[in-house]
Amino acid sequence: MQEKHLYEYAIIRLVPKIEREEFINIGLILFSKHARYINLKYEINERKIKCLFNKMEELDIENIHYILTAFENICKGKSNGGEIGKFDIPERFRWLTAMRSTIIQTSRPHPGISTDLNKTFSALWEELVM
């Protein structure tokens, strides 16, 4: 019997106008403390964003990529993830999913149980982001 892992995930959101609180799901973070697993994926679909937010020209796509690359580096614990990238996996997840009032935000973490974290990540990605 495969081992079951408790996990938490959060959706990464692009919030073009913070004051309007409108967003589009652009990524996913999933982590399991027991399995020592963390994964992050994002996709900036400019066509989809443009359909939803007609003032796309006001968005700095290069800056969005920069922020998301920093998220990815922190998630993976890379040296260019700064001091936060040196934290343990649960601390990095908590930092990445902390409440913020910026153009990139995350949902509150949601729990689940899985026997295959990669498969669960893919299923959540398809269901919640794509």
Coordinates of N, CA and C in Angstrom, one line a residue:
M1 N 0.8 -1.2 0.0 CA 0.0 0.0 0.0 C 0.9 1.2 0.0
Q2 N 0.6 2.2 -0.9 CA 1.3 3.4 -0.9 C 1.0 4.3 0.3
E3 N 2.1 5.0 0.7 CA 2.0 5.9 1.8 C 1.2 7.2 1.4
K4 N 0.3 7.6 2.3 CA -0.5 8.8 2.1 C 0.2 10.0 2.7
H5 N 0.2 11.1 1.9 CA 0.9 12.3 2.4 C -0.1 13.4 2.5
L6 N 0.0 14.0 3.7 CA -0.8 15.3 3.9 C -0.1 16.4 3.1
Y7 N -0.8 17.2 2.3 CA -0.2 18.3 1.6 C -1.0 19.5 1.8
E8 N -0.4 20.6 1.4 CA -1.1 21.9 1.3 C -0.7 22.5 -0.1
Y9 N -1.7 23.2 -0.6 CA -1.4 23.9 -1.9 C -2.1 25.3 -1.8
A10 N -1.5 26.2 -2.6 CA -2.1 27.5 -2.8 C -2.0 27.9 -4.3
I11 N -2.9 28.7 -4.7 CA -3.0 29.2 -6.1 C -2.3 30.5 -6.2
I12 N -1.4 30.7 -7.2 CA -0.7 31.9 -7.4 C -1.6 32.8 -8.3
R13 N -1.9 34.0 -7.9 CA -2.8 34.9 -8.6 C -2.1 36.1 -9.1
L14 N -2.5 36.5 -10.3 CA -2.1 37.9 -10.9 C -3.3 38.8 -10.6
V15 N -3.0 39.9 -9.9 CA -4.0 40.9 -9.5 C -3.6 42.2 -10.1
P16 N -4.0 42.5 -11.3 CA -3.6 43.7 -12.1 C -3.9 45.0 -11.4
K17 N -5.1 45.1 -10.8 CA -5.5 46.3 -10.1 C -5.8 45.9 -8.7
I18 N -4.9 46.0 -7.7 CA -5.1 45.6 -6.4 C -6.4 46.1 -5.8
E19 N -6.7 47.4 -6.0 CA -7.9 48.0 -5.4 C -9.2 47.4 -5.9
R20 N -9.2 46.7 -7.1 CA -10.4 46.1 -7.6 C -10.6 44.7 -7.1
E21 N -9.5 44.1 -6.6 CA -9.5 42.7 -6.1 C -9.9 41.7 -7.2
E22 N -9.7 42.0 -8.4 CA -9.9 41.0 -9.5 C -8.6 40.3 -9.8
F23 N -8.7 39.0 -10.1 CA -7.5 38.2 -10.3 C -7.7 37.1 -11.3
I24 N -6.6 36.6 -11.8 CA -6.6 35.4 -12.7 C -5.6 34.4 -12.1
N25 N -5.9 33.2 -12.1 CA -5.0 32.1 -11.5 C -3.9 31.9 -12.6
I26 N -2.6 32.0 -12.1 CA -1.5 31.8 -13.0 C -0.5 30.8 -12.6
G27 N -0.7 30.3 -11.4 CA 0.3 29.3 -10.9 C -0.2 28.5 -9.7
L28 N 0.6 27.6 -9.2 CA 0.3 26.7 -8.1 C 1.6 26.4 -7.3
I29 N 1.4 26.3 -6.0 CA 2.5 25.8 -5.1 C 1.9 24.7 -4.3
L30 N 2.6 23.6 -4.2 CA 2.1 22.4 -3.4 C 3.3 22.0 -2.5
F31 N 3.0 21.7 -1.3 CA 4.1 21.2 -0.4 C 3.6 20.2 0.6
S32 N 4.5 19.2 0.9 CA 4.2 18.2 1.9 C 5.4 18.2 2.9
K33 N 5.1 18.5 4.1 CA 6.2 18.5 5.1 C 6.8 17.1 5.3
H34 N 5.9 16.1 5.5 CA 6.3 14.8 5.8 C 7.2 14.2 4.6
A35 N 6.7 14.5 3.4 CA 7.4 14.0 2.2 C 8.6 14.9 1.8
R36 N 8.8 16.0 2.5 CA 9.9 17.0 2.1 C 9.8 17.3 0.6
Y37 N 8.6 17.7 0.3 CA 8.2 18.0 -1.1 C 7.7 19.4 -1.3
I38 N 8.2 20.1 -2.3 CA 7.6 21.4 -2.6 C 7.8 21.5 -4.2
N39 N 6.7 22.1 -4.8 CA 6.7 22.3 -6.2 C 6.0 23.5 -6.5
L40 N 6.4 24.2 -7.5 CA 5.8 25.5 -8.0 C 5.8 25.5 -9.5
K41 N 4.7 26.0 -10.1 CA 4.7 26.1 -11.5 C 3.8 27.3 -11.8
Y42 N 4.1 28.1 -12.8 CA 3.3 29.2 -13.2 C 3.3 29.3 -14.8
E43 N 2.3 30.0 -15.3 CA 2.3 30.3 -16.7 C 1.6 31.6 -16.9
I44 N 2.2 32.5 -17.6 CA 1.7 33.8 -17.9 C 1.1 33.8 -19.3
N45 N -0.2 33.6 -19.4 CA -0.8 33.5 -20.7 C -1.3 34.9 -21.1
E46 N -0.5 35.6 -21.8 CA -0.8 37.0 -22.1 C -2.1 37.2 -22.9
R47 N -2.5 36.3 -23.7 CA -3.7 36.4 -24.5 C -4.9 36.3 -23.5
K48 N -4.9 35.3 -22.6 CA -5.9 35.1 -21.6 C -6.1 36.3 -20.7
I49 N -4.9 36.9 -20.3 CA -4.9 38.1 -19.4 C -5.5 39.2 -20.2
K50 N -5.1 39.4 -21.4 CA -5.6 40.5 -22.2 C -7.2 40.5 -22.4
C51 N -7.7 39.3 -22.5 CA -9.1 39.1 -22.7 C -9.9 39.5 -21.4
L52 N -9.3 39.2 -20.3 CA -9.9 39.5 -19.0 C -9.7 41.0 -18.5
F53 N -8.5 41.5 -18.8 CA -8.1 42.8 -18.4 C -7.7 43.6 -19.6
N54 N -8.6 44.5 -20.0 CA -8.4 45.2 -21.3 C -7.3 46.2 -21.3
K55 N -6.8 46.6 -20.1 CA -5.8 47.6 -20.0 C -4.4 46.9 -19.8
M56 N -4.2 45.9 -20.6 CA -3.0 45.0 -20.5 C -1.7 45.9 -20.7
E57 N -1.8 46.9 -21.4 CA -0.6 47.7 -21.7 C -0.1 48.3 -20.3
E58 N -0.9 48.4 -19.3 CA -0.5 48.9 -18.0 C 0.3 47.9 -17.2
L59 N 0.2 46.6 -17.6 CA 0.9 45.6 -16.9 C 2.3 45.5 -17.3
D60 N 3.2 45.4 -16.4 CA 4.7 45.2 -16.7 C 5.0 43.7 -16.7
I61 N 4.8 43.1 -17.8 CA 5.0 41.6 -17.9 C 6.4 41.2 -17.5
E62 N 7.4 42.0 -17.8 CA 8.8 41.7 -17.5 C 8.9 41.7 -15.9
N63 N 8.3 42.6 -15.2 CA 8.3 42.6 -13.8 C 7.6 41.4 -13.2
I64 N 6.5 41.0 -13.8 CA 5.7 39.9 -13.3 C 6.6 38.6 -13.4
H65 N 7.3 38.5 -14.6 CA 8.2 37.3 -14.7 C 9.3 37.4 -13.7
Y66 N 9.8 38.6 -13.4 CA 10.9 38.7 -12.4 C 10.4 38.3 -11.0
I67 N 9.2 38.7 -10.6 CA 8.7 38.3 -9.3 C 8.4 36.8 -9.3
L68 N 7.9 36.2 -10.3 CA 7.6 34.8 -10.3 C 8.9 34.0 -10.4
T69 N 9.9 34.5 -11.0 CA 11.2 33.8 -11.0 C 11.8 33.8 -9.6
A70 N 11.6 34.9 -8.9 CA 12.0 35.0 -7.5 C 11.3 33.9 -6.6
F71 N 10.0 33.8 -6.8 CA 9.1 32.8 -6.1 C 9.7 31.4 -6.4
E72 N 10.0 31.2 -7.7 CA 10.5 29.9 -8.1 C 11.8 29.6 -7.4
N73 N 12.7 30.5 -7.4 CA 14.0 30.3 -6.8 C 13.9 30.1 -5.3
I74 N 13.0 30.8 -4.6 CA 12.8 30.6 -3.2 C 12.2 29.2 -3.0
C75 N 11.2 28.8 -3.7 CA 10.6 27.5 -3.6 C 11.6 26.4 -3.7
K76 N 12.5 26.5 -4.7 CA 13.5 25.4 -4.9 C 14.7 25.5 -4.0
G77 N 14.7 26.6 -3.2 CA 15.8 26.7 -2.3 C 17.2 27.0 -2.9
K78 N 17.1 27.7 -4.1 CA 18.3 28.0 -4.8 C 19.0 29.2 -4.1
S79 N 20.3 29.2 -4.4 CA 21.1 30.3 -3.7 C 20.7 31.7 -4.1
N80 N 20.2 31.8 -5.3 CA 19.7 33.2 -5.7 C 18.3 33.4 -5.2
G81 N 17.8 32.6 -4.3 CA 16.5 32.8 -3.6 C 16.7 33.6 -2.4
G82 N 18.0 34.1 -2.1 CA 18.3 34.9 -1.0 C 18.2 34.2 0.3
E83 N 18.1 34.9 1.4 CA 18.0 34.3 2.7 C 16.8 33.4 2.9
I84 N 15.7 33.8 2.3 CA 14.5 33.1 2.4 C 14.6 31.7 1.7
G85 N 15.4 31.7 0.6 CA 15.6 30.4 -0.1 C 16.4 29.4 0.8
K86 N 17.0 29.9 1.8 CA 17.8 29.0 2.7 C 16.9 28.4 3.8
F87 N 15.7 28.9 3.9 CA 14.7 28.3 4.9 C 14.4 26.9 4.6
D88 N 13.9 26.2 5.6 CA 13.3 24.8 5.4 C 12.1 24.9 4.5
I89 N 11.7 23.8 3.9 CA 10.6 23.7 3.0 C 9.3 24.3 3.6
P90 N 8.9 23.9 4.8 CA 7.7 24.5 5.4 C 7.7 26.0 5.5
E91 N 8.9 26.5 5.9 CA 9.1 28.0 6.1 C 9.0 28.7 4.8
R92 N 9.6 28.1 3.8 CA 9.6 28.7 2.4 C 8.1 28.7 1.9
F93 N 7.4 27.7 2.1 CA 6.0 27.6 1.7 C 5.2 28.7 2.4
R94 N 5.4 28.8 3.7 CA 4.7 29.8 4.5 C 5.0 31.2 4.0
W95 N 6.3 31.5 3.7 CA 6.7 32.8 3.2 C 6.0 33.1 1.9
L96 N 6.0 32.1 1.0 CA 5.5 32.3 -0.3 C 4.0 32.5 -0.3
T97 N 3.3 31.9 0.7 CA 1.8 32.0 0.7 C 1.3 33.1 1.7
A98 N 2.2 33.9 2.3 CA 1.8 34.9 3.2 C 1.0 36.0 2.5
M99 N 0.1 36.6 3.2 CA -0.8 37.6 2.6 C 0.0 38.8 2.2
R100 N -0.3 39.3 1.0 CA 0.4 40.5 0.5 C -0.5 41.3 -0.3
S101 N -0.2 42.6 -0.5 CA -1.0 43.5 -1.3 C -0.1 43.9 -2.5
T102 N 0.2 43.0 -3.3 CA 1.0 43.2 -4.5 C 0.3 42.6 -5.7
I103 N 0.9 42.8 -6.9 CA 0.3 42.3 -8.1 C 0.3 40.8 -8.2
I104 N 1.2 40.1 -7.4 CA 1.3 38.7 -7.3 C 0.9 38.3 -5.9
Q105 N -0.2 37.5 -5.8 CA -0.7 37.1 -4.5 C -1.0 35.6 -4.6
T106 N -1.2 35.0 -3.4 CA -1.6 33.6 -3.4 C -2.9 33.4 -2.6
S107 N -3.6 32.4 -2.9 CA -4.8 32.0 -2.1 C -4.4 31.6 -0.8
R108 N -5.3 31.4 0.1 CA -5.0 30.8 1.4 C -4.6 29.3 1.1
P109 N -3.8 28.7 1.9 CA -3.4 27.3 1.7 C -4.6 26.4 1.9
H110 N -4.7 25.3 1.1 CA -5.8 24.3 1.2 C -5.1 23.0 1.5
P111 N -5.6 22.1 2.4 CA -5.0 20.8 2.6 C -5.6 19.7 1.8
G112 N -4.9 18.6 1.7 CA -5.4 17.4 1.0 C -4.5 16.2 1.4
I113 N -4.9 15.1 0.9 CA -4.1 13.8 1.1 C -3.9 13.2 -0.2
S114 N -2.6 12.7 -0.4 CA -2.3 12.1 -1.7 C -1.3 11.0 -1.5
T115 N -1.4 10.0 -2.4 CA -0.4 8.9 -2.5 C 0.7 9.2 -3.6
D116 N 0.4 10.2 -4.4 CA 1.3 10.6 -5.5 C 1.3 12.1 -5.7
L117 N 2.2 12.8 -5.0 CA 2.2 14.2 -5.0 C 2.4 14.9 -6.4
N118 N 3.2 14.3 -7.2 CA 3.4 14.8 -8.6 C 2.1 14.7 -9.4
K119 N 1.4 13.6 -9.3 CA 0.1 13.4 -10.0 C -0.9 14.4 -9.4
T120 N -1.0 14.5 -8.1 CA -1.9 15.5 -7.5 C -1.6 16.9 -8.0
F121 N -0.3 17.3 -8.0 CA 0.1 18.6 -8.5 C -0.5 18.8 -9.9
S122 N -0.2 17.8 -10.8 CA -0.7 18.0 -12.2 C -2.2 18.1 -12.3
A123 N -2.9 17.3 -11.5 CA -4.4 17.4 -11.5 C -4.9 18.8 -11.0
L124 N -4.3 19.3 -9.9 CA -4.7 20.6 -9.4 C -4.3 21.7 -10.4
W125 N -3.2 21.5 -11.1 CA -2.8 22.5 -12.1 C -3.8 22.6 -13.2
E126 N -4.2 21.4 -13.7 CA -5.2 21.4 -14.8 C -6.6 21.9 -14.4
E127 N -7.0 21.6 -13.2 CA -8.3 22.0 -12.7 C -8.4 23.5 -12.3
L128 N -7.3 24.0 -11.7 CA -7.4 25.3 -11.1 C -6.7 26.4 -11.8
V129 N -5.7 26.1 -12.7 CA -5.0 27.1 -13.4 C -5.2 27.1 -14.9
M130 N -5.3 26.0 -15.5 CA -5.4 25.9 -16.9 C -6.8 26.1 -17.4

